[in-house]
Amino acid sequence: MEKVILNVAGMSCGHCVKTIEGSVGKLSGVKDVKVALDEGTVAVEYNPEEVKLDAIKETIDEEGYEVQ
């Protein structure tokens, strides 16, 4: 397992948290997703053999948020 903390712009409310945690959490190989609204970060624990970091970032982008 690997852990990464991504800086994400555009998150402002509980709906944002549910959207990101829900969509990223559904990816095969993602074990855990935690959004920290006050810090503007998304922490992801994932298996790099099952899901690539680029796919995680793309999923967040597709939801309308910007991975910086």
Short mmCIF file of the C-alpha atoms (twelve columns), coordinates in Angstrom:
data_MODEL
# 
_entry.id   MODEL 
# 
loop_
_atom_site.group_PDB 
_atom_site.id 
_atom_site.type_symbol 
_atom_site.label_atom_id 
_atom_site.label_alt_id 
_atom_site.label_comp_id 
_atom_site.label_asym_id 
_atom_site.label_seq_id 
_atom_site.Cartn_x 
_atom_site.Cartn_y 
_atom_site.Cartn_z 
_atom_site.pdbx_PDB_model_num 
ATOM 1  C CA . MET A 1  0.000   0.000  0.000   1 
ATOM 2  C CA . GLU A 2  1.061   3.550  -0.669  1 
ATOM 3  C CA . LYS A 3  -0.206  6.773  0.873   1 
ATOM 4  C CA . VAL A 4  -0.345  10.144 -0.834  1 
ATOM 5  C CA . ILE A 5  -1.684  13.538 0.193   1 
ATOM 6  C CA . LEU A 6  -3.009  15.603 -2.699  1 
ATOM 7  C CA . ASN A 7  -3.648  19.345 -2.619  1 
ATOM 8  C CA . VAL A 8  -7.096  19.899 -4.119  1 
ATOM 9  C CA . ALA A 9  -8.696  23.261 -4.964  1 
ATOM 10 C CA . GLY A 10 -12.424 23.918 -5.101  1 
ATOM 11 C CA . MET A 11 -13.583 21.954 -2.044  1 
ATOM 12 C CA . SER A 12 -15.800 24.004 0.259   1 
ATOM 13 C CA . CYS A 13 -18.480 21.903 1.966   1 
ATOM 14 C CA . GLY A 14 -19.692 18.526 3.150   1 
ATOM 15 C CA . HIS A 15 -21.051 17.738 -0.294  1 
ATOM 16 C CA . CYS A 16 -17.530 18.140 -1.695  1 
ATOM 17 C CA . VAL A 17 -16.221 15.694 0.904   1 
ATOM 18 C CA . LYS A 18 -18.892 13.089 0.107   1 
ATOM 19 C CA . THR A 19 -18.379 13.496 -3.643  1 
ATOM 20 C CA . ILE A 20 -14.611 13.001 -3.552  1 
ATOM 21 C CA . GLU A 21 -14.565 10.285 -0.892  1 
ATOM 22 C CA . GLY A 22 -17.342 8.451  -2.728  1 
ATOM 23 C CA . SER A 23 -15.891 8.588  -6.230  1 
ATOM 24 C CA . VAL A 24 -12.271 7.894  -5.283  1 
ATOM 25 C CA . GLY A 25 -13.339 5.270  -2.753  1 
ATOM 26 C CA . LYS A 26 -15.081 3.283  -5.498  1 
ATOM 27 C CA . LEU A 27 -11.859 2.831  -7.457  1 
ATOM 28 C CA . SER A 28 -10.485 -0.683 -7.321  1 
ATOM 29 C CA . GLY A 29 -7.314  -0.702 -5.240  1 
ATOM 30 C CA . VAL A 30 -8.207  2.306  -3.083  1 
ATOM 31 C CA . LYS A 31 -8.278  1.300  0.579   1 
ATOM 32 C CA . ASP A 32 -8.994  4.646  2.260   1 
ATOM 33 C CA . VAL A 33 -9.830  8.254  1.334   1 
ATOM 34 C CA . LYS A 34 -9.968  11.172 3.771   1 
ATOM 35 C CA . VAL A 35 -10.742 14.758 2.791   1 
ATOM 36 C CA . ALA A 36 -9.491  17.566 5.048   1 
ATOM 37 C CA . LEU A 37 -11.549 20.595 3.999   1 
ATOM 38 C CA . ASP A 38 -9.722  23.062 6.246   1 
ATOM 39 C CA . GLU A 39 -6.367  22.014 4.780   1 
ATOM 40 C CA . GLY A 40 -7.557  21.563 1.189   1 
ATOM 41 C CA . THR A 41 -6.113  18.070 1.019   1 
ATOM 42 C CA . VAL A 42 -7.180  14.558 0.103   1 
ATOM 43 C CA . ALA A 43 -5.268  11.673 1.680   1 
ATOM 44 C CA . VAL A 44 -5.462  8.412  -0.245  1 
ATOM 45 C CA . GLU A 45 -4.184  4.970  0.691   1 
ATOM 46 C CA . TYR A 46 -4.044  2.715  -2.348  1 
ATOM 47 C CA . ASN A 47 -2.445  -0.322 -3.945  1 
ATOM 48 C CA . PRO A 48 -0.325  0.924  -6.881  1 
ATOM 49 C CA . GLU A 49 -0.544  -2.511 -8.514  1 
ATOM 50 C CA . GLU A 50 -4.334  -2.091 -8.839  1 
ATOM 51 C CA . VAL A 51 -4.802  1.642  -9.428  1 
ATOM 52 C CA . LYS A 52 -2.437  4.328  -10.697 1 
ATOM 53 C CA . LEU A 53 -2.067  7.716  -9.027  1 
ATOM 54 C CA . ASP A 54 -2.999  9.378  -12.335 1 
ATOM 55 C CA . ALA A 55 -6.364  7.562  -12.281 1 
ATOM 56 C CA . ILE A 56 -7.043  8.877  -8.762  1 
ATOM 57 C CA . LYS A 57 -6.182  12.437 -9.821  1 
ATOM 58 C CA . GLU A 58 -8.313  12.106 -12.970 1 
ATOM 59 C CA . THR A 59 -11.295 10.935 -10.895 1 
ATOM 60 C CA . ILE A 60 -11.022 14.026 -8.687  1 
ATOM 61 C CA . ASP A 61 -10.705 16.268 -11.769 1 
ATOM 62 C CA . GLU A 62 -13.781 14.655 -13.340 1 
ATOM 63 C CA . GLU A 63 -15.806 15.600 -10.243 1 
ATOM 64 C CA . GLY A 64 -14.956 19.267 -10.877 1 
ATOM 65 C CA . TYR A 65 -12.073 19.812 -8.483  1 
ATOM 66 C CA . GLU A 66 -8.497  20.722 -9.318  1 
ATOM 67 C CA . VAL A 67 -5.582  18.613 -8.122  1 
ATOM 68 C CA . GLN A 68 -2.649  20.973 -7.725  1 
# 
